[in-house]
Amino acid sequence: MDLIVRNARIADRPAEEPLDIGVAGGKIVTIERSLAEAGEIYDAGGRLACGGLVETHIHLDKSRLIDRCPTEAGREISPMKQVAALKPSITAEDVRARAERTLVECILNGTTRMRTQVEVDPAIGMRGFDGVQSLIADYKWAIDIEICVFPQDGLTNYPGTDALLVEGLERGARVIGGAPRYDTDHAGQIRRIFELAREYDVDIDIHLDVGNTPEAMDIHLVCELTELYGRGGRVVVGHMAKLSTMPSNQLAVLAGRLADVGVAVTVLPATDLYLMGRDQDHNVRRGVADANFLVGHGVNCSLSTNNVLNPATPYGDCSLIRMANLHANVLQIAAPAQLRECFAMLTERSARLLNLADYGLVIGNPADIVVIDAVTPEQAVAEIRQPLAAFKRGRQTVIRHSPELVRPN
């Protein structure tokens, strides 16, 4: 064996006794109790192990811009306009430097797979794409990254953007996204995104239905086109803050529709909690979609970071476990089974959302293993317990020492 992770409590079966995970040639070759083999040893000490955390929606290209933007006065803010004003001066080297700092923090917090959104338009050109793409090979030893190329500032109303989307797809982007809220023709943008996804055979991941009321939702067209184009299981909608404004009986009907056609949802608690409800000065709505409710009605969901240290989310430490804890707090979730689902929305559910066929602690899969300082998934979420070690294809990439109390003599 090249590596043996001993005494690991497998995340999807935490009630079982700890097991040993044997690794050879970068793959998991056995999972058994008291493995009698020689090799490099990491003793998990009965702690939780999973196949790594999966970041399904993050904007590496525009992270860490907050220090370049003036603080907006009042409750109404315009984060997209602030970022748009910076684009002409942003270089690929600048994008890479900021994105790299964020990427490293994600890795240190146990992320081993990632889908990052990268925006293109005539103001930024392909510089954001270039900066992020340059990191993929350099960090392959620690994390697998795929790019979702998308038009943040509009498509049908922003000439030149369509050609840049096509360029991104031809240069290897495996996902295409959208942001119809910022387009004068919502339906036109959505239809074009589906057309390009079919032409290039890529998945779809759209920013959708952010707003303070449930009126004029674009999700209905997305469901219709998912059915029409046969894209079930390959379409994700992110944010969906309008779901938080719907009565539960209406939400249950919509959730059933999402489940039937195969549209998944990524909930972004930090950003939506910060942005929503700004039309109110008291009794402010939370604005965060209830991922647990959706899962309970058959919808696959993930919890993710979205932005880090930029005008739409002026904080963040790249901890997905903290994001799950935030979601649980905001949605008033406390039952162990529901907390366990929150953990699954960082791991197994997120992997399924990204269509990762080789994810998880399964014999034959890549030896991507993260050991978390907890004994159950629900403890990890409730107590924000952080990873102590990470391995990518059997190679250790992260080590963090558990804090200890030093008593006086």
Short mmCIF file of C-alpha atoms in Angstrom, two decimals:
data_model
loop_
_atom_site.label_atom_id
_atom_site.label_comp_id
_atom_site.label_asym_id
_atom_site.label_seq_id
_atom_site.Cartn_x
_atom_site.Cartn_y
_atom_site.Cartn_z
CA MET A 1 0.00 0.00 0.00
CA ASP A 2 1.13 3.54 -0.69
CA LEU A 3 -1.10 4.93 2.06
CA ILE A 4 -3.38 3.64 4.77
CA VAL A 5 -5.81 6.00 6.46
CA ARG A 6 -6.54 4.12 9.66
CA ASN A 7 -9.49 4.38 12.02
CA ALA A 8 -11.64 6.52 9.73
CA ARG A 9 -15.38 6.87 10.30
CA ILE A 10 -16.90 6.87 6.80
CA ALA A 11 -19.20 9.87 6.38
CA ASP A 12 -22.06 8.06 4.65
CA ARG A 13 -22.12 5.34 7.34
CA PRO A 14 -20.94 7.04 10.53
CA ALA A 15 -22.73 4.61 12.83
CA GLU A 16 -20.35 1.84 11.79
CA GLU A 17 -17.04 1.18 13.53
CA PRO A 18 -14.01 3.02 12.12
CA LEU A 19 -12.40 1.40 9.08
CA ASP A 20 -9.03 1.52 7.33
CA ILE A 21 -8.80 2.93 3.80
CA GLY A 22 -6.04 1.40 1.69
CA VAL A 23 -4.58 3.38 -1.21
CA ALA A 24 -2.32 2.27 -4.06
CA GLY A 25 -1.53 4.01 -7.31
CA GLY A 26 -3.60 7.01 -6.33
CA LYS A 27 -6.80 4.96 -5.96
CA ILE A 28 -8.75 3.40 -3.12
CA VAL A 29 -8.09 -0.34 -3.28
CA THR A 30 -9.69 -1.54 -0.05
CA ILE A 31 -11.84 -0.38 2.85
CA GLU A 32 -11.81 -2.80 5.75
CA ARG A 33 -11.28 -3.17 9.45
CA SER A 34 -7.73 -3.62 10.80
CA LEU A 35 -6.01 -3.69 7.41
CA ALA A 36 -2.88 -5.86 7.74
CA GLU A 37 -0.65 -4.11 5.21
CA ALA A 38 2.42 -1.91 5.35
CA GLY A 39 2.53 1.61 3.98
CA GLU A 40 2.49 5.27 4.95
CA ILE A 41 0.03 5.63 7.83
CA TYR A 42 -2.34 8.43 8.71
CA ASP A 43 -4.33 7.68 11.84
CA ALA A 44 -7.71 9.41 11.70
CA GLY A 45 -8.34 8.50 15.33
CA GLY A 46 -12.00 7.62 14.79
CA ARG A 47 -12.76 10.91 13.06
CA LEU A 48 -15.02 11.50 10.09
CA ALA A 49 -13.71 10.89 6.57
CA CYS A 50 -15.33 11.82 3.27
CA GLY A 51 -14.34 12.08 -0.37
CA GLY A 52 -13.55 15.77 0.04
CA LEU A 53 -15.83 18.80 0.05
CA VAL A 54 -17.28 19.91 -3.28
CA GLU A 55 -17.58 23.63 -4.07
CA THR A 56 -20.32 23.82 -6.70
CA HIS A 57 -20.59 27.59 -7.17
CA ILE A 58 -17.84 30.13 -6.50
CA HIS A 59 -16.53 33.19 -8.35
CA LEU A 60 -12.75 32.93 -8.14
CA ASP A 61 -12.31 35.63 -10.77
CA LYS A 62 -13.96 38.40 -8.77
CA SER A 63 -13.04 37.37 -5.24
CA ARG A 64 -11.10 39.79 -3.01
CA LEU A 65 -12.21 42.99 -4.71
CA ILE A 66 -13.82 44.55 -1.66
CA ASP A 67 -10.88 46.82 -0.90
CA ARG A 68 -11.24 48.43 -4.34
CA CYS A 69 -14.89 49.34 -3.93
CA PRO A 70 -16.28 52.19 -1.84
CA THR A 71 -18.72 51.28 0.88
CA GLU A 72 -22.25 51.91 -0.37
CA ALA A 73 -24.47 54.11 1.77
CA GLY A 74 -28.00 53.11 2.64
CA ARG A 75 -29.77 49.79 2.23
CA GLU A 76 -29.99 49.73 -1.56
CA ILE A 77 -26.71 48.57 -3.08
CA SER A 78 -25.45 47.70 -6.58
CA PRO A 79 -22.63 45.12 -6.34
CA MET A 80 -22.71 44.23 -10.05
CA LYS A 81 -22.25 47.88 -11.05
CA GLN A 82 -19.32 48.23 -8.67
CA VAL A 83 -17.57 45.22 -10.14
CA ALA A 84 -18.42 46.24 -13.70
CA ALA A 85 -16.70 49.60 -13.14
CA LEU A 86 -13.47 47.77 -12.27
CA LYS A 87 -13.38 45.43 -15.26
CA PRO A 88 -11.47 47.59 -17.77
CA SER A 89 -8.53 47.84 -15.36
CA ILE A 90 -8.41 44.16 -14.35
CA THR A 91 -5.63 42.08 -15.88
CA ALA A 92 -5.31 38.31 -16.18
CA GLU A 93 -2.40 38.46 -13.75
CA ASP A 94 -4.54 40.31 -11.22
CA VAL A 95 -7.31 37.74 -11.58
CA ARG A 96 -4.87 34.90 -11.09
CA ALA A 97 -3.33 36.44 -7.96
CA ARG A 98 -6.68 37.06 -6.25
CA ALA A 99 -8.17 33.76 -7.40
CA GLU A 100 -5.13 31.85 -6.19
CA ARG A 101 -5.44 33.24 -2.67
CA THR A 102 -9.08 32.18 -2.55
CA LEU A 103 -8.34 28.79 -4.10
CA VAL A 104 -5.67 28.03 -1.51
CA GLU A 105 -8.10 28.88 1.30
CA CYS A 106 -10.69 26.54 -0.25
CA ILE A 107 -8.14 23.72 -0.39
CA LEU A 108 -7.08 24.31 3.21
CA ASN A 109 -10.75 24.03 4.20
CA GLY A 110 -11.10 20.60 2.64
CA THR A 111 -12.35 21.31 -0.89
CA THR A 112 -11.11 18.78 -3.45
CA ARG A 113 -13.52 19.48 -6.36
CA MET A 114 -14.78 22.82 -7.63
CA ARG A 115 -16.96 24.47 -10.26
CA THR A 116 -16.05 28.12 -10.59
CA GLN A 117 -18.14 30.70 -12.41
CA VAL A 118 -16.14 32.95 -14.76
CA GLU A 119 -17.78 35.91 -16.43
CA VAL A 120 -17.02 37.16 -19.94
CA ASP A 121 -18.13 40.31 -21.72
CA PRO A 122 -16.45 43.01 -23.85
CA ALA A 123 -15.32 44.92 -20.73
CA ILE A 124 -13.33 42.04 -19.22
CA GLY A 125 -12.81 40.05 -22.42
CA MET A 126 -11.19 36.68 -21.70
CA ARG A 127 -8.85 38.05 -19.02
CA GLY A 128 -10.86 36.57 -16.16
CA PHE A 129 -11.03 33.27 -17.99
CA ASP A 130 -7.28 33.32 -18.67
CA GLY A 131 -6.43 34.07 -15.05
CA VAL A 132 -8.57 31.27 -13.65
CA GLN A 133 -7.71 28.75 -16.35
CA SER A 134 -4.00 29.22 -15.60
CA LEU A 135 -4.59 27.82 -12.12
CA ILE A 136 -6.23 24.55 -13.16
CA ALA A 137 -3.10 22.63 -14.13
CA ASP A 138 -0.97 24.26 -11.44
CA TYR A 139 -3.30 23.04 -8.67
CA LYS A 140 -4.31 19.70 -10.15
CA TRP A 141 -2.27 18.04 -7.38
CA ALA A 142 -4.76 19.36 -4.80
CA ILE A 143 -8.09 20.06 -6.50
CA ASP A 144 -10.05 19.41 -9.70
CA ILE A 145 -11.56 22.61 -11.14
CA GLU A 146 -14.08 23.08 -13.91
CA ILE A 147 -15.08 26.43 -15.40
CA CYS A 148 -18.64 27.63 -15.97
CA VAL A 149 -18.44 30.51 -18.44
CA PHE A 150 -21.32 32.98 -18.21
CA PRO A 151 -22.55 36.52 -19.04
CA GLN A 152 -22.94 38.39 -15.73
CA ASP A 153 -23.91 41.74 -17.22
CA GLY A 154 -26.27 40.58 -19.95
CA LEU A 155 -26.19 38.69 -23.23
CA THR A 156 -28.88 39.78 -25.67
CA ASN A 157 -28.36 43.40 -24.61
CA TYR A 158 -24.53 43.29 -24.62
CA PRO A 159 -23.15 42.88 -28.15
CA GLY A 160 -19.94 40.88 -28.31
CA THR A 161 -20.70 38.73 -25.28
CA ASP A 162 -22.08 35.79 -27.26
CA ALA A 163 -18.81 35.38 -29.18
CA LEU A 164 -16.86 35.36 -25.91
CA LEU A 165 -19.10 32.65 -24.49
CA VAL A 166 -18.41 30.56 -27.58
CA GLU A 167 -14.69 31.19 -27.22
CA GLY A 168 -14.80 30.03 -23.61
CA LEU A 169 -16.60 26.84 -24.62
CA GLU A 170 -14.13 26.18 -27.42
CA ARG A 171 -11.27 26.70 -24.98
CA GLY A 172 -12.48 24.03 -22.62
CA ALA A 173 -15.24 25.37 -20.36
CA ARG A 174 -17.37 22.35 -19.46
CA VAL A 175 -20.37 24.34 -18.27
CA ILE A 176 -22.29 27.37 -19.52
CA GLY A 177 -24.22 29.69 -17.24
CA GLY A 178 -26.38 32.75 -17.34
CA ALA A 179 -27.72 35.67 -15.35
CA PRO A 180 -31.01 36.61 -17.04
CA ARG A 181 -31.86 39.07 -14.28
CA TYR A 182 -29.33 41.48 -15.83
CA ASP A 183 -30.64 41.08 -19.38
CA THR A 184 -33.54 43.04 -20.83
CA ASP A 185 -34.68 39.81 -22.52
CA HIS A 186 -34.66 37.14 -19.79
CA ALA A 187 -36.20 34.47 -22.01
CA GLY A 188 -33.91 35.28 -24.92
CA GLN A 189 -30.82 34.78 -22.77
CA ILE A 190 -32.10 31.52 -21.29
CA ARG A 191 -32.98 30.11 -24.71
CA ARG A 192 -29.56 31.00 -26.10
CA ILE A 193 -27.83 29.32 -23.13
CA PHE A 194 -29.75 26.10 -23.79
CA GLU A 195 -28.91 26.29 -27.49
CA LEU A 196 -25.19 26.63 -26.77
CA ALA A 197 -25.32 23.85 -24.18
CA ARG A 198 -26.80 21.52 -26.78
CA GLU A 199 -24.33 22.58 -29.47
CA TYR A 200 -21.27 22.04 -27.26
CA ASP A 201 -22.76 19.22 -25.14
CA VAL A 202 -22.02 20.95 -21.82
CA ASP A 203 -23.94 21.27 -18.58
CA ILE A 204 -25.92 24.38 -17.59
CA ASP A 205 -25.62 26.37 -14.36
CA ILE A 206 -27.73 29.56 -14.29
CA HIS A 207 -27.99 32.33 -11.69
CA LEU A 208 -31.74 32.56 -11.32
CA ASP A 209 -34.69 34.19 -9.60
CA VAL A 210 -33.09 36.59 -7.16
CA GLY A 211 -35.70 39.02 -5.89
CA ASN A 212 -37.98 40.07 -3.07
CA THR A 213 -41.24 38.61 -4.40
CA PRO A 214 -42.17 35.39 -6.24
CA GLU A 215 -43.52 37.19 -9.28
CA ALA A 216 -42.05 36.79 -12.79
CA MET A 217 -39.94 33.73 -12.05
CA ASP A 218 -37.71 32.40 -14.81
CA ILE A 219 -37.55 28.89 -13.37
CA HIS A 220 -40.67 27.85 -15.27
CA LEU A 221 -38.99 28.46 -18.64
CA VAL A 222 -35.85 26.66 -17.43
CA CYS A 223 -37.93 23.62 -16.53
CA GLU A 224 -39.73 23.75 -19.88
CA LEU A 225 -36.44 23.89 -21.83
CA THR A 226 -34.83 21.21 -19.68
CA GLU A 227 -37.66 18.90 -20.72
CA LEU A 228 -37.63 20.04 -24.33
CA TYR A 229 -33.88 19.54 -24.78
CA GLY A 230 -33.67 16.38 -22.66
CA ARG A 231 -31.15 17.95 -20.25
CA GLY A 232 -32.48 16.46 -17.02
CA GLY A 233 -29.66 15.98 -14.52
CA ARG A 234 -27.47 18.48 -16.37
CA VAL A 235 -29.14 21.74 -15.33
CA VAL A 236 -28.48 23.66 -12.10
CA VAL A 237 -30.03 26.91 -10.93
CA GLY A 238 -28.20 28.98 -8.34
CA HIS A 239 -29.49 31.41 -5.69
CA MET A 240 -33.26 30.98 -6.20
CA ALA A 241 -33.89 33.50 -3.41
CA LYS A 242 -37.48 33.98 -4.61
CA LEU A 243 -38.26 30.49 -3.32
CA SER A 244 -37.94 31.89 0.19
CA THR A 245 -40.90 34.21 -0.49
CA MET A 246 -43.31 31.44 -1.48
CA PRO A 247 -45.89 29.72 0.76
CA SER A 248 -44.87 26.15 1.51
CA ASN A 249 -47.75 24.60 -0.44
CA GLN A 250 -46.80 26.50 -3.60
CA LEU A 251 -43.12 25.78 -3.05
CA ALA A 252 -43.88 22.06 -2.73
CA VAL A 253 -45.57 22.09 -6.15
CA LEU A 254 -42.61 23.85 -7.76
CA ALA A 255 -40.16 21.52 -6.02
CA GLY A 256 -42.04 18.57 -7.47
CA ARG A 257 -41.64 20.07 -10.93
CA LEU A 258 -37.88 20.58 -10.42
CA ALA A 259 -37.50 17.00 -9.23
CA ASP A 260 -39.52 15.61 -12.14
CA VAL A 261 -37.53 17.37 -14.87
CA GLY A 262 -34.13 16.99 -13.18
CA VAL A 263 -33.20 20.57 -12.31
CA ALA A 264 -30.92 20.87 -9.27
CA VAL A 265 -30.58 23.90 -6.99
CA THR A 266 -27.50 25.47 -5.42
CA VAL A 267 -28.30 27.62 -2.40
CA LEU A 268 -25.81 30.38 -1.58
CA PRO A 269 -26.61 31.40 2.00
CA ALA A 270 -23.97 34.07 2.65
CA THR A 271 -24.64 36.12 -0.48
CA ASP A 272 -28.42 35.85 -0.43
CA LEU A 273 -28.62 36.64 3.27
CA TYR A 274 -26.51 39.76 2.64
CA LEU A 275 -28.36 40.93 -0.50
CA MET A 276 -32.02 40.11 0.06
CA GLY A 277 -34.64 42.08 1.97
CA ARG A 278 -33.02 45.45 1.38
CA ASP A 279 -36.40 46.94 0.58
CA GLN A 280 -37.27 46.52 4.28
CA ASP A 281 -35.93 48.44 7.25
CA HIS A 282 -37.43 46.15 9.91
CA ASN A 283 -38.64 42.55 10.15
CA VAL A 284 -36.28 41.87 7.27
CA ARG A 285 -36.86 38.67 5.27
CA ARG A 286 -34.03 36.16 5.23
CA GLY A 287 -34.09 35.59 1.48
CA VAL A 288 -32.37 32.18 1.59
CA ALA A 289 -34.02 29.23 -0.16
CA ASP A 290 -34.64 26.23 2.08
CA ALA A 291 -32.45 23.51 0.61
CA ASN A 292 -33.64 20.96 3.15
CA PHE A 293 -37.27 21.54 2.15
CA LEU A 294 -36.34 21.07 -1.52
CA VAL A 295 -34.39 17.88 -0.79
CA GLY A 296 -37.40 16.59 1.13
CA HIS A 297 -39.44 16.99 -2.07
CA GLY A 298 -36.95 15.16 -4.29
CA VAL A 299 -34.77 18.02 -5.55
CA ASN A 300 -31.01 17.55 -5.50
CA CYS A 301 -29.34 20.52 -3.78
CA SER A 302 -25.94 21.82 -2.83
CA LEU A 303 -24.76 24.55 -0.49
CA SER A 304 -21.97 26.72 -1.74
CA THR A 305 -19.90 29.85 -1.23
CA ASN A 306 -20.60 32.09 -4.24
CA ASN A 307 -18.53 35.19 -3.45
CA VAL A 308 -15.65 35.88 -1.10
CA LEU A 309 -14.67 39.41 -0.07
CA ASN A 310 -16.40 41.34 -2.83
CA PRO A 311 -19.30 43.83 -2.92
CA ALA A 312 -21.94 41.09 -3.11
CA THR A 313 -20.46 39.22 -0.14
CA PRO A 314 -17.92 41.34 1.76
CA TYR A 315 -16.68 38.50 3.99
CA GLY A 316 -15.88 34.80 3.88
CA ASP A 317 -13.21 32.30 4.87
CA CYS A 318 -13.84 29.66 2.15
CA SER A 319 -15.18 27.13 4.69
CA LEU A 320 -18.01 25.11 3.20
CA ILE A 321 -18.74 23.62 6.60
CA ARG A 322 -19.31 27.11 7.95
CA MET A 323 -21.66 27.71 5.00
CA ALA A 324 -23.70 24.64 5.95
CA ASN A 325 -23.84 25.88 9.53
CA LEU A 326 -25.05 29.29 8.32
CA HIS A 327 -27.78 27.67 6.25
CA ALA A 328 -28.87 25.60 9.23
CA ASN A 329 -29.02 28.71 11.43
CA VAL A 330 -30.95 30.81 8.93
CA LEU A 331 -33.47 28.05 8.15
CA GLN A 332 -33.73 27.04 11.84
CA ILE A 333 -32.57 23.48 11.24
CA ALA A 334 -31.56 21.39 14.24
CA ALA A 335 -32.65 17.77 13.72
CA PRO A 336 -29.66 15.45 13.29
CA ALA A 337 -31.03 13.95 10.06
CA GLN A 338 -31.44 17.42 8.53
CA LEU A 339 -27.95 18.49 9.62
CA ARG A 340 -26.66 15.31 8.01
CA GLU A 341 -28.39 16.37 4.79
CA CYS A 342 -26.63 19.73 5.03
CA PHE A 343 -23.32 17.86 5.14
CA ALA A 344 -24.39 15.77 2.14
CA MET A 345 -25.02 19.06 0.29
CA LEU A 346 -21.26 19.69 0.58
CA THR A 347 -20.29 16.16 -0.43
CA GLU A 348 -22.39 13.41 -2.06
CA ARG A 349 -25.21 15.66 -3.26
CA SER A 350 -22.78 18.24 -4.59
CA ALA A 351 -20.84 15.55 -6.43
CA ARG A 352 -24.06 14.30 -8.01
CA LEU A 353 -24.98 17.87 -8.97
CA LEU A 354 -21.65 18.18 -10.82
CA ASN A 355 -22.11 14.72 -12.38
CA LEU A 356 -18.90 13.41 -10.81
CA ALA A 357 -18.95 9.68 -11.47
CA ASP A 358 -15.78 8.95 -9.49
CA TYR A 359 -16.55 10.73 -6.22
CA GLY A 360 -16.60 9.16 -2.80
CA LEU A 361 -14.88 6.62 -0.59
CA VAL A 362 -15.46 3.67 -2.89
CA ILE A 363 -13.01 1.03 -4.07
CA GLY A 364 -11.66 2.02 -7.47
CA ASN A 365 -12.25 5.75 -7.03
CA PRO A 366 -9.44 8.31 -6.81
CA ALA A 367 -8.09 8.46 -3.27
CA ASP A 368 -9.48 11.91 -2.50
CA ILE A 369 -9.92 11.75 1.26
CA VAL A 370 -10.61 14.48 3.79
CA VAL A 371 -10.53 13.81 7.53
CA ILE A 372 -12.70 16.15 9.62
CA ASP A 373 -12.38 16.74 13.35
CA ALA A 374 -15.80 15.23 14.13
CA VAL A 375 -17.36 11.81 14.53
CA THR A 376 -20.62 12.46 12.65
CA PRO A 377 -21.66 14.71 9.75
CA GLU A 378 -24.17 16.48 11.99
CA GLN A 379 -21.47 17.30 14.54
CA ALA A 380 -19.27 18.70 11.78
CA VAL A 381 -22.04 21.09 10.70
CA ALA A 382 -23.37 22.00 14.16
CA GLU A 383 -19.92 22.74 15.63
CA ILE A 384 -18.18 23.95 12.44
CA ARG A 385 -15.53 21.28 12.84
CA GLN A 386 -12.74 21.77 10.36
CA PRO A 387 -10.68 19.33 8.27
CA LEU A 388 -7.47 18.07 9.84
CA ALA A 389 -6.04 16.40 6.75
CA ALA A 390 -6.69 16.12 3.03
CA PHE A 391 -5.35 13.74 0.42
CA LYS A 392 -5.63 14.11 -3.36
CA ARG A 393 -5.16 10.87 -5.27
CA GLY A 394 -3.40 9.48 -2.21
CA ARG A 395 -1.00 12.38 -1.73
CA GLN A 396 -1.38 14.49 1.41
CA THR A 397 -2.18 18.09 0.52
CA VAL A 398 -3.36 19.58 3.82
CA ILE A 399 -2.42 19.15 7.44
CA ARG A 400 -4.01 21.03 10.31
CA HIS A 401 -3.36 20.35 13.96
CA SER A 402 -6.30 20.05 16.29
CA PRO A 403 -6.07 22.77 18.99
CA GLU A 404 -5.17 21.60 22.47
CA LEU A 405 -5.70 23.19 25.84
CA VAL A 406 -2.43 23.87 27.66
CA ARG A 407 -3.05 23.76 31.41
CA PRO A 408 -0.79 25.56 33.86
CA ASN A 409 1.70 23.42 35.77
#
